[in-house]
Short mmCIF file of C-alpha atoms in Angstrom, two decimals:
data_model
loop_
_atom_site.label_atom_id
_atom_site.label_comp_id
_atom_site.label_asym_id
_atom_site.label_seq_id
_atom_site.Cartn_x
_atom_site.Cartn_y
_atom_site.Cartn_z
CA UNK A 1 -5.72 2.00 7.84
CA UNK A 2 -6.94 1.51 4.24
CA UNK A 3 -10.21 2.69 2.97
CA UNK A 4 -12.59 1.15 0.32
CA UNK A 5 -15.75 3.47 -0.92
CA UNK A 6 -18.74 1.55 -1.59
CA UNK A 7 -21.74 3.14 -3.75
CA UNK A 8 -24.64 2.13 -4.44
CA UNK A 9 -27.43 4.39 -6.85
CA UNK A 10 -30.82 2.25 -6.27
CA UNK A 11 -32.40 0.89 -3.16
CA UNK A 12 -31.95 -2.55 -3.66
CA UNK A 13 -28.24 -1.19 -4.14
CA UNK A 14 -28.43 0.01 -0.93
CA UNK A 15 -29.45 -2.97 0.82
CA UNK A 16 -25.90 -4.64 -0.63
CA UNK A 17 -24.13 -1.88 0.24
CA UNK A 18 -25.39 -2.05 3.80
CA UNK A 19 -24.91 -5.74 3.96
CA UNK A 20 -21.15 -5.15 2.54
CA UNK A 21 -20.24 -2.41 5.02
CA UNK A 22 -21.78 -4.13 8.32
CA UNK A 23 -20.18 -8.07 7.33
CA UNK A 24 -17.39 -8.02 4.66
CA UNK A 25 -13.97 -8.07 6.93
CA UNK A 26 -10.74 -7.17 5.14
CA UNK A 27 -7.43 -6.88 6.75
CA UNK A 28 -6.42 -3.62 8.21
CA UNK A 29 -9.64 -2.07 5.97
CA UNK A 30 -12.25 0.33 6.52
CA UNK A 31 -15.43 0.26 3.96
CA UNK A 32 -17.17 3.84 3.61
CA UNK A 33 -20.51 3.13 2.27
CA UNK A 34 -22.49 5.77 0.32
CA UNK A 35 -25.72 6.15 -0.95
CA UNK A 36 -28.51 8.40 -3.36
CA UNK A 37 -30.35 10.45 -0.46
CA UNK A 38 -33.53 9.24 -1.08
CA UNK A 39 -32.61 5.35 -0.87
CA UNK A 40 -31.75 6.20 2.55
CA UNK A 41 -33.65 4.80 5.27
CA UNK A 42 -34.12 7.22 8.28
CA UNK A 43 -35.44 4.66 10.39
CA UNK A 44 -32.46 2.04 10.31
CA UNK A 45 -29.11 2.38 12.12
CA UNK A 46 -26.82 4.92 9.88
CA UNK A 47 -24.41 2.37 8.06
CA UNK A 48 -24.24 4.56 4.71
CA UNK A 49 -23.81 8.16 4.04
CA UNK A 50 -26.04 10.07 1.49
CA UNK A 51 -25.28 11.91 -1.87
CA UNK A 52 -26.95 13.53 -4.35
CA UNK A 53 -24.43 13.62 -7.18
CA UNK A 54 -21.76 11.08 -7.51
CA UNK A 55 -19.29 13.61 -9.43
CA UNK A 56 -20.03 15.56 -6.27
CA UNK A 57 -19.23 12.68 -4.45
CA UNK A 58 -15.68 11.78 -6.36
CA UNK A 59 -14.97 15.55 -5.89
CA UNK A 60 -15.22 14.83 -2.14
CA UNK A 61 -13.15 11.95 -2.21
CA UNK A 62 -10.84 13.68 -3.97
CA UNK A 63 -10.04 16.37 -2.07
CA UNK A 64 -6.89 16.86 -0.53
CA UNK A 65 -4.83 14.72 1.64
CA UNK A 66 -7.72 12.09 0.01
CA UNK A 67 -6.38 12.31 -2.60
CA UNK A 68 -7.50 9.33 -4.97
CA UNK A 69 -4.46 7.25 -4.88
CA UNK A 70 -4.91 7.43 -1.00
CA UNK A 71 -8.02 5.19 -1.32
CA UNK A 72 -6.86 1.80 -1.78
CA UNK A 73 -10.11 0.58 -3.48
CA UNK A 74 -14.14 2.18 -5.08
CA UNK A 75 -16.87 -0.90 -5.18
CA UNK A 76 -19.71 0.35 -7.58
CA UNK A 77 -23.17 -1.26 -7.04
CA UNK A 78 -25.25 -0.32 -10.15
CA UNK A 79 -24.02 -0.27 -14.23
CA UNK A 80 -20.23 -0.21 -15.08
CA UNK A 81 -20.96 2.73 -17.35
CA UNK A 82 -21.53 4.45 -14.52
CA UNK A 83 -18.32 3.66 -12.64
CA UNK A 84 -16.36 4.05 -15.81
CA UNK A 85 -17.56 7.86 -15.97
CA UNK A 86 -17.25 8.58 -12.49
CA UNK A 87 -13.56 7.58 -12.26
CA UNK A 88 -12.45 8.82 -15.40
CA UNK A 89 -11.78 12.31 -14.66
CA UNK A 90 -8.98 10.71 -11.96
CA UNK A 91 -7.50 7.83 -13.14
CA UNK A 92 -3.65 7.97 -13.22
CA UNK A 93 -1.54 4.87 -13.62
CA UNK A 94 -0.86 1.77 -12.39
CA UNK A 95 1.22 2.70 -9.88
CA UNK A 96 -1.44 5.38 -8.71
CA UNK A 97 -5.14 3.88 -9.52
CA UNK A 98 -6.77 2.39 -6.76
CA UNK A 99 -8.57 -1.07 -6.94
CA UNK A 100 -12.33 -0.46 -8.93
CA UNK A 101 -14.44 -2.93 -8.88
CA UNK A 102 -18.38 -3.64 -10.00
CA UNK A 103 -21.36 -5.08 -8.68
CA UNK A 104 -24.63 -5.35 -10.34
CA UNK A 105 -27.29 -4.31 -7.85
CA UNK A 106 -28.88 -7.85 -8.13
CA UNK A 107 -25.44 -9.10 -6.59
CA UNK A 108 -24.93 -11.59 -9.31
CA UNK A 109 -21.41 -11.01 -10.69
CA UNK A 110 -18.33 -9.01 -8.93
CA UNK A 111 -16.39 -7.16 -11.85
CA UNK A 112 -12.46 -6.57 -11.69
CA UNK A 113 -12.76 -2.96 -13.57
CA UNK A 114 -9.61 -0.61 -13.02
CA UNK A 115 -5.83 -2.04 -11.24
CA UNK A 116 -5.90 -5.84 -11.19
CA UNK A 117 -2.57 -6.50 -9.94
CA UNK A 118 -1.27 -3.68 -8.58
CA UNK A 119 -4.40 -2.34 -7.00
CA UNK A 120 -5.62 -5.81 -6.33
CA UNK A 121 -9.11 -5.40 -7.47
CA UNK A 122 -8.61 -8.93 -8.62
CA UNK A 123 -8.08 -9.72 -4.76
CA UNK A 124 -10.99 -7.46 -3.81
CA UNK A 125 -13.18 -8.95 -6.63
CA UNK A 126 -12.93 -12.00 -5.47
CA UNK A 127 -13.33 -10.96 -2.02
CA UNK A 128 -16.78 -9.66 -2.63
CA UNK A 129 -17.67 -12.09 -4.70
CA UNK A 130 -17.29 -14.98 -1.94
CA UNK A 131 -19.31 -12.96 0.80
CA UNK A 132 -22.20 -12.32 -1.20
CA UNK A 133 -22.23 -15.10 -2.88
CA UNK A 134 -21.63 -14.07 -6.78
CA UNK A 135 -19.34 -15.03 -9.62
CA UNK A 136 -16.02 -13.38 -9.75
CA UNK A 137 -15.24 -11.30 -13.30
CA UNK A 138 -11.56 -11.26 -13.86
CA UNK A 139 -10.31 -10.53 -17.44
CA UNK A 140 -6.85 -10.05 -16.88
CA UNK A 141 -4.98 -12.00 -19.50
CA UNK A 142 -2.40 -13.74 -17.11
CA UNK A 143 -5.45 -14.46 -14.93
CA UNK A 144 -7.29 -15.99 -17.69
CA UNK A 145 -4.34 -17.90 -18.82
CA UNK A 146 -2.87 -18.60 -15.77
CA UNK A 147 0.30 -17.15 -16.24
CA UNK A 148 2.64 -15.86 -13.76
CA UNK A 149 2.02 -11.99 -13.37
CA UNK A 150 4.60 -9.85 -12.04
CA UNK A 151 2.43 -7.18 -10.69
CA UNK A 152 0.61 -9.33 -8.94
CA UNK A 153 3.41 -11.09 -7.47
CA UNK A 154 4.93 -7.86 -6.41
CA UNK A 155 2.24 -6.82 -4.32
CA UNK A 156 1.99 -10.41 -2.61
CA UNK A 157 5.93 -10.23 -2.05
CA UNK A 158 6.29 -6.59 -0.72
CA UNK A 159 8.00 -4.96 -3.89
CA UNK A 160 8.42 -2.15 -5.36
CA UNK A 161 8.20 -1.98 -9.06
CA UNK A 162 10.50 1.00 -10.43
CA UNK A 163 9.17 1.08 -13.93
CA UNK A 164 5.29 -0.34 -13.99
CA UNK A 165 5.82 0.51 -18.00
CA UNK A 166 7.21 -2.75 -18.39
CA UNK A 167 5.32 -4.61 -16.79
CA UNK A 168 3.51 -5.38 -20.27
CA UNK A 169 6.88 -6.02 -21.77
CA UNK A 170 7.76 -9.22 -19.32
CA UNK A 171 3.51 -10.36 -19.30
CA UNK A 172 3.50 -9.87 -22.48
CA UNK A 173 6.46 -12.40 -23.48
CA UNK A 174 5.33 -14.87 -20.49
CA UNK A 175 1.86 -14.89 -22.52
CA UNK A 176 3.93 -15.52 -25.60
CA UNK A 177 5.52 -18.69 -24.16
CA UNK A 178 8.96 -16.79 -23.76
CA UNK A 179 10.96 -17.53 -21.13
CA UNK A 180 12.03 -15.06 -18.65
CA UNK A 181 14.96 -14.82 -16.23
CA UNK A 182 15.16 -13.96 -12.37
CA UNK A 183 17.86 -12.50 -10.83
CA UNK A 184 17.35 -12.33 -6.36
CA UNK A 185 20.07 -10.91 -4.14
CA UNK A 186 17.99 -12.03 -1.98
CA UNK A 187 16.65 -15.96 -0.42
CA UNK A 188 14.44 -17.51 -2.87
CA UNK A 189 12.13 -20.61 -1.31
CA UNK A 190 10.10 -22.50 -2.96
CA UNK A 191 9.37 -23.67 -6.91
CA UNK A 192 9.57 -21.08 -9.37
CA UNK A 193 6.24 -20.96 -11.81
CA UNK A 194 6.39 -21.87 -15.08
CA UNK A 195 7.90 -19.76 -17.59
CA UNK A 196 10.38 -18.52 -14.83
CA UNK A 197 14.14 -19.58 -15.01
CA UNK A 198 17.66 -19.03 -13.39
CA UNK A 199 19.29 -18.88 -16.45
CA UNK A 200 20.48 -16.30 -19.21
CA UNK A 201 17.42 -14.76 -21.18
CA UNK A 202 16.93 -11.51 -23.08
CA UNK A 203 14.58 -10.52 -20.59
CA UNK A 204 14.17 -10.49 -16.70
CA UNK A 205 13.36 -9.18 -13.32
CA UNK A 206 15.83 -8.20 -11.25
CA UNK A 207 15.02 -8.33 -7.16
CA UNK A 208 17.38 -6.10 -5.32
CA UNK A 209 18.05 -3.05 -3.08
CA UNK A 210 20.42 -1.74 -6.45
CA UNK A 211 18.64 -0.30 -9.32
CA UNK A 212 21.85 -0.47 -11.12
CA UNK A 213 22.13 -3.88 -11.94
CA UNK A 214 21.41 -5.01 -15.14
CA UNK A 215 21.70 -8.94 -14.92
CA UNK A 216 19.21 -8.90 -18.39
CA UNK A 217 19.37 -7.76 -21.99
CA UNK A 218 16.04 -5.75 -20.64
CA UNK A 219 15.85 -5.59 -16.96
CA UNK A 220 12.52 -5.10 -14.93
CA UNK A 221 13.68 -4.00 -11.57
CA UNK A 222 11.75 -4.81 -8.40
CA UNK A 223 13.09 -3.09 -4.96
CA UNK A 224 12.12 -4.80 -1.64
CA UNK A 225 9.94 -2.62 0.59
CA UNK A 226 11.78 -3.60 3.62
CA UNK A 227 13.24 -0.52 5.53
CA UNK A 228 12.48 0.49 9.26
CA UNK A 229 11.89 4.33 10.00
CA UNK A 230 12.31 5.17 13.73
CA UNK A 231 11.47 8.41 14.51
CA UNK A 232 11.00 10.65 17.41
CA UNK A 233 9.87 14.51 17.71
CA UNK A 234 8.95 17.74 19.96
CA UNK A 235 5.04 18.23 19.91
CA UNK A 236 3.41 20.01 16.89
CA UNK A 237 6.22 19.05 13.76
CA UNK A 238 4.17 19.59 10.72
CA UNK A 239 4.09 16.32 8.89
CA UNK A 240 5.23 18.36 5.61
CA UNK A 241 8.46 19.27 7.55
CA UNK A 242 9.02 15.30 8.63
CA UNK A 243 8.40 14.24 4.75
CA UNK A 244 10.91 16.52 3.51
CA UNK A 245 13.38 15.47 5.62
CA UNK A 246 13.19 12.24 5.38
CA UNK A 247 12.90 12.65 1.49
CA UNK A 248 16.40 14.58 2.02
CA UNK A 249 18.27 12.40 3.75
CA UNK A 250 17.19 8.79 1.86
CA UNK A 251 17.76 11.21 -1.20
CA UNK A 252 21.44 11.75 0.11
CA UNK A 253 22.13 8.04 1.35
CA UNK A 254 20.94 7.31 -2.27
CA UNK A 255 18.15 5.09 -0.83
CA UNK A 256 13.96 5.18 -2.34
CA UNK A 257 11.15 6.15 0.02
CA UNK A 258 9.15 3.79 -1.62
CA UNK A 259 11.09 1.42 0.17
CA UNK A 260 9.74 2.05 3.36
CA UNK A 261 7.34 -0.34 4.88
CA UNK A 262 6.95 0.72 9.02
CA UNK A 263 7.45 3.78 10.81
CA UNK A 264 8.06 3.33 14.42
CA UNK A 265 8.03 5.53 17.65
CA UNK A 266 7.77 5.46 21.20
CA UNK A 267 4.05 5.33 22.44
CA UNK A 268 3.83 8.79 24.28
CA UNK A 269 4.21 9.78 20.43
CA UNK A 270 1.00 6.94 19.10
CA UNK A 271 -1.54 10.68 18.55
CA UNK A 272 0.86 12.86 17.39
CA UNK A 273 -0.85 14.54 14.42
CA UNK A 274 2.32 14.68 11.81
CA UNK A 275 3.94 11.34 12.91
CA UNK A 276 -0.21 10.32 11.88
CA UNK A 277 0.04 11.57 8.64
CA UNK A 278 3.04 11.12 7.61
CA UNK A 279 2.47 7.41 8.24
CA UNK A 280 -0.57 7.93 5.87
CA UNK A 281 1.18 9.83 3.30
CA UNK A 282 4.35 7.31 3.27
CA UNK A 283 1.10 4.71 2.97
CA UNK A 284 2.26 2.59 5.94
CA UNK A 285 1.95 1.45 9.54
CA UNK A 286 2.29 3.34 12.18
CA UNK A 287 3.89 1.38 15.21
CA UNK A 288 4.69 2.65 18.79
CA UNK A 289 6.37 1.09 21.79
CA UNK A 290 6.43 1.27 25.40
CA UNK A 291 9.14 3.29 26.91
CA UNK A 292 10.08 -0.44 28.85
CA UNK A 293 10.22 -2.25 25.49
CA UNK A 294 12.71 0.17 24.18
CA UNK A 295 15.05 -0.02 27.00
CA UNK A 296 15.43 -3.74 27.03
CA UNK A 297 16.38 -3.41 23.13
CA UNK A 298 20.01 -4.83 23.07
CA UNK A 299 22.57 -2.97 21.10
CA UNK A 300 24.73 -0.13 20.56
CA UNK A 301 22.68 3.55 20.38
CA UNK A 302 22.85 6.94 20.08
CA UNK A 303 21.96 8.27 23.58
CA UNK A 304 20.52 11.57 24.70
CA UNK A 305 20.56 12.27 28.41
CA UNK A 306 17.86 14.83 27.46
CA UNK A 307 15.52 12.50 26.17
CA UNK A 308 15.92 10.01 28.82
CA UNK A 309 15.56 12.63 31.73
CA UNK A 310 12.33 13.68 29.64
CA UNK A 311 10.77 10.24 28.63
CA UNK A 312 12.89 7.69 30.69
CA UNK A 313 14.88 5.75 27.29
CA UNK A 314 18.21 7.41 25.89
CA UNK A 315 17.33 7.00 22.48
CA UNK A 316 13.73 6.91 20.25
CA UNK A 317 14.71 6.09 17.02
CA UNK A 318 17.49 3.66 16.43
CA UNK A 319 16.02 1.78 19.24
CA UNK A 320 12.44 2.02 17.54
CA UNK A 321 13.37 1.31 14.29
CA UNK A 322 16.07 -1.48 15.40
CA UNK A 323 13.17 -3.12 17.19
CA UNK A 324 10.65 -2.92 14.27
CA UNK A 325 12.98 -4.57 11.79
CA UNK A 326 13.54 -7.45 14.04
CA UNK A 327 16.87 -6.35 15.17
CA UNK A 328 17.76 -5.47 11.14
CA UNK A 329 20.88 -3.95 10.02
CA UNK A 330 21.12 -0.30 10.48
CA UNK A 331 21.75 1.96 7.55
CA UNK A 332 21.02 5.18 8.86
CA UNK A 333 21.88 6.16 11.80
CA UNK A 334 20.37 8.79 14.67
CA UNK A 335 20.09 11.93 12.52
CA UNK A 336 18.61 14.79 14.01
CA UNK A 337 17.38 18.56 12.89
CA UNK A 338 14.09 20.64 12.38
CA UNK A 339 12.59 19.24 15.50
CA UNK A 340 13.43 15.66 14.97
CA UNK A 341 15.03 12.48 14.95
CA UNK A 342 15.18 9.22 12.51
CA UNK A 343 16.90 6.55 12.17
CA UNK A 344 16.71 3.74 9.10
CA UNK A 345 16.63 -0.35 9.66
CA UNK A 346 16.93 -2.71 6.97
CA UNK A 347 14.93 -5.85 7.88
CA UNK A 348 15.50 -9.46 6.45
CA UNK A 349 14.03 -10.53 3.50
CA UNK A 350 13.42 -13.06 1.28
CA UNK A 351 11.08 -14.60 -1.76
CA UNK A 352 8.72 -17.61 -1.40
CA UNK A 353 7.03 -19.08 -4.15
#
């Protein structure tokens, strides 16, 4: 589950925040409002939280496992001054920064401040913007324009951009009326936007599971986030253990974690504390299924008479992870050690435009 921060510094502040945090409904979001102590009404229903300091506050956030790229996105009701200094001390990169957006406590204008694209503060922005009724402020140049951005259209397409430095190299040409190229191993539907083309150019993107392949003069490279984890485990794994050896093994089948999009599991396993948070750390879903479901999962498995004496199906993983990709093809299969199984699914994929 994602979480947005809202803060507010005044009272009428407070009132948006409230009305944000009780009404605004984003997919698979939680908003955390928080408020100056003495803007807080005692008397209402406890929507917001109180602070005092608001470098306090981003110290809070910050602290470990929230750390700030786990926050997917920080509305500011009050000056952007004072959003610009309180995120300063943690911004990152674009891979890292969180959306940051801006709302003046009048709620007249939504601001797109920090991560556009990847972030999607542009998508939050306008978000905002149409609930409460204000005008959206997005000064992205390919936004202005109208251009096709590539950031933006990775996020939207579930990819994985290995290099976000040149991302300014490819916007940067489409804003100079350069063509560029596209390369897909994968389905492509739909019309390509302008300034897009199959053919030869200098410079492209490059959609495919191989970060080898240079089909451009300079080569953006975008890897599908389309991998299935199934994974079972005794009680009490730390979720440190479960990262590293999942880290280990994509590392040796020459695979990126940051490919994963689902990790799966059998439901007797849907509280286990590491399977939890390393779901939150890998910065996806967490699905379980019934011990039925996985037995009636057609195929070829693994099977341990242990596990089906001790949970009634012969097999957790490949089953779980075979299920989750939609019956995918498997490119791991059952490996177990340190108190654990897995098991990696590659679902279908493909592009629409």
């Amino acid at each position: 589950m994602k979480q947005i921060a809202v803060i507010s510094f005044t009272k009428k502040g407070a009132e948006l925040n409230k009305k944000l945090c009780r009404g605004l409904i984003l997919s698979d979001t939680v908003l955390l409002g928080f408020s100056m102590e003495k803007y807080m009404d005692e008397k209402e229903e406890k929507t917001l939280d109180s602070f005092t300091s608001i470098h306090k506050l981003m110290e809070e956030l910050m602290k470990p496992p929230a750390e700030f790229e786990c926050l997917s996105g920080l509305v500011f009701i009050g000056a952007c001054g004072i959003a610009v200094r309180a995120i300063a001390p943690y911004i990152q990169n674009k891979a890292k920064d969180p959306a940051v957006a801006v709302v003046d406590e009048g709620g007249n204008y939504v601001i797109s401040l920090l991560s556009g694209h990847l972030g999607g503060a542009n998508e939050l922005t306008k978000q905002v913007a149409a609930y409460i009724g204000a005008v959206p402020v997005i000064t992205t140049a390919t936004d202005t324009r109208k251009v096709f951005a590539v950031d933006s259209f990775a996020v939207k397409q579930a990819l994985y951009i290995t290099d976000t430095a040149k991302i300014k190299v490819i916007s940067g040409a489409l804003l100079n009326d350069e063509k560029i190229g596209i390369y897909s191993e994968y389905p492509v539907s739909g019309q390509l936007p302008a300034g897009l083309g199959h053919e030869n150019q200098s410079k492209g993107i490059c959609i495919s599971a191989t970060e080898g392949l240079q089909p451009f003069h300079f080569t953006m490279h975008l890897l599908p986030k389309n991998l299935i984890v199934g994974m079972g485990c005794k009680k009490g794994v730390e979720p440190e253990i479960m990262y590293n050896r999942l880290q280990k093994i994509f590392s040796e089948k020459g695979l990126r974690m940051e490919r994963i999009c689902k990790l799966c599991s059998v439901d007797i396993k849907k509280e286990e504390p590491g399977l939890l948070k390393l779901a939150d750390k890998l910065g996806v879903d967490f699905q379980t299924y019934t011990v039925k479901e996985l037995q009636q999962v057609s195929g070829s498995f693994t099977a341990s008479a242990f596990v089906e004496n001790t949970i009634g199906v012969d097999n957790v993983c490949e089953r779980s992870a075979a299920l989750g990709s939609g019956y995918g093809k498997q490119l791991i299969a059952k490996v177990s050690g340190e108190g654990m199984t897995l098991s990696v699914y590659e679902k279908e994929y493909q592009i629409n435009f």
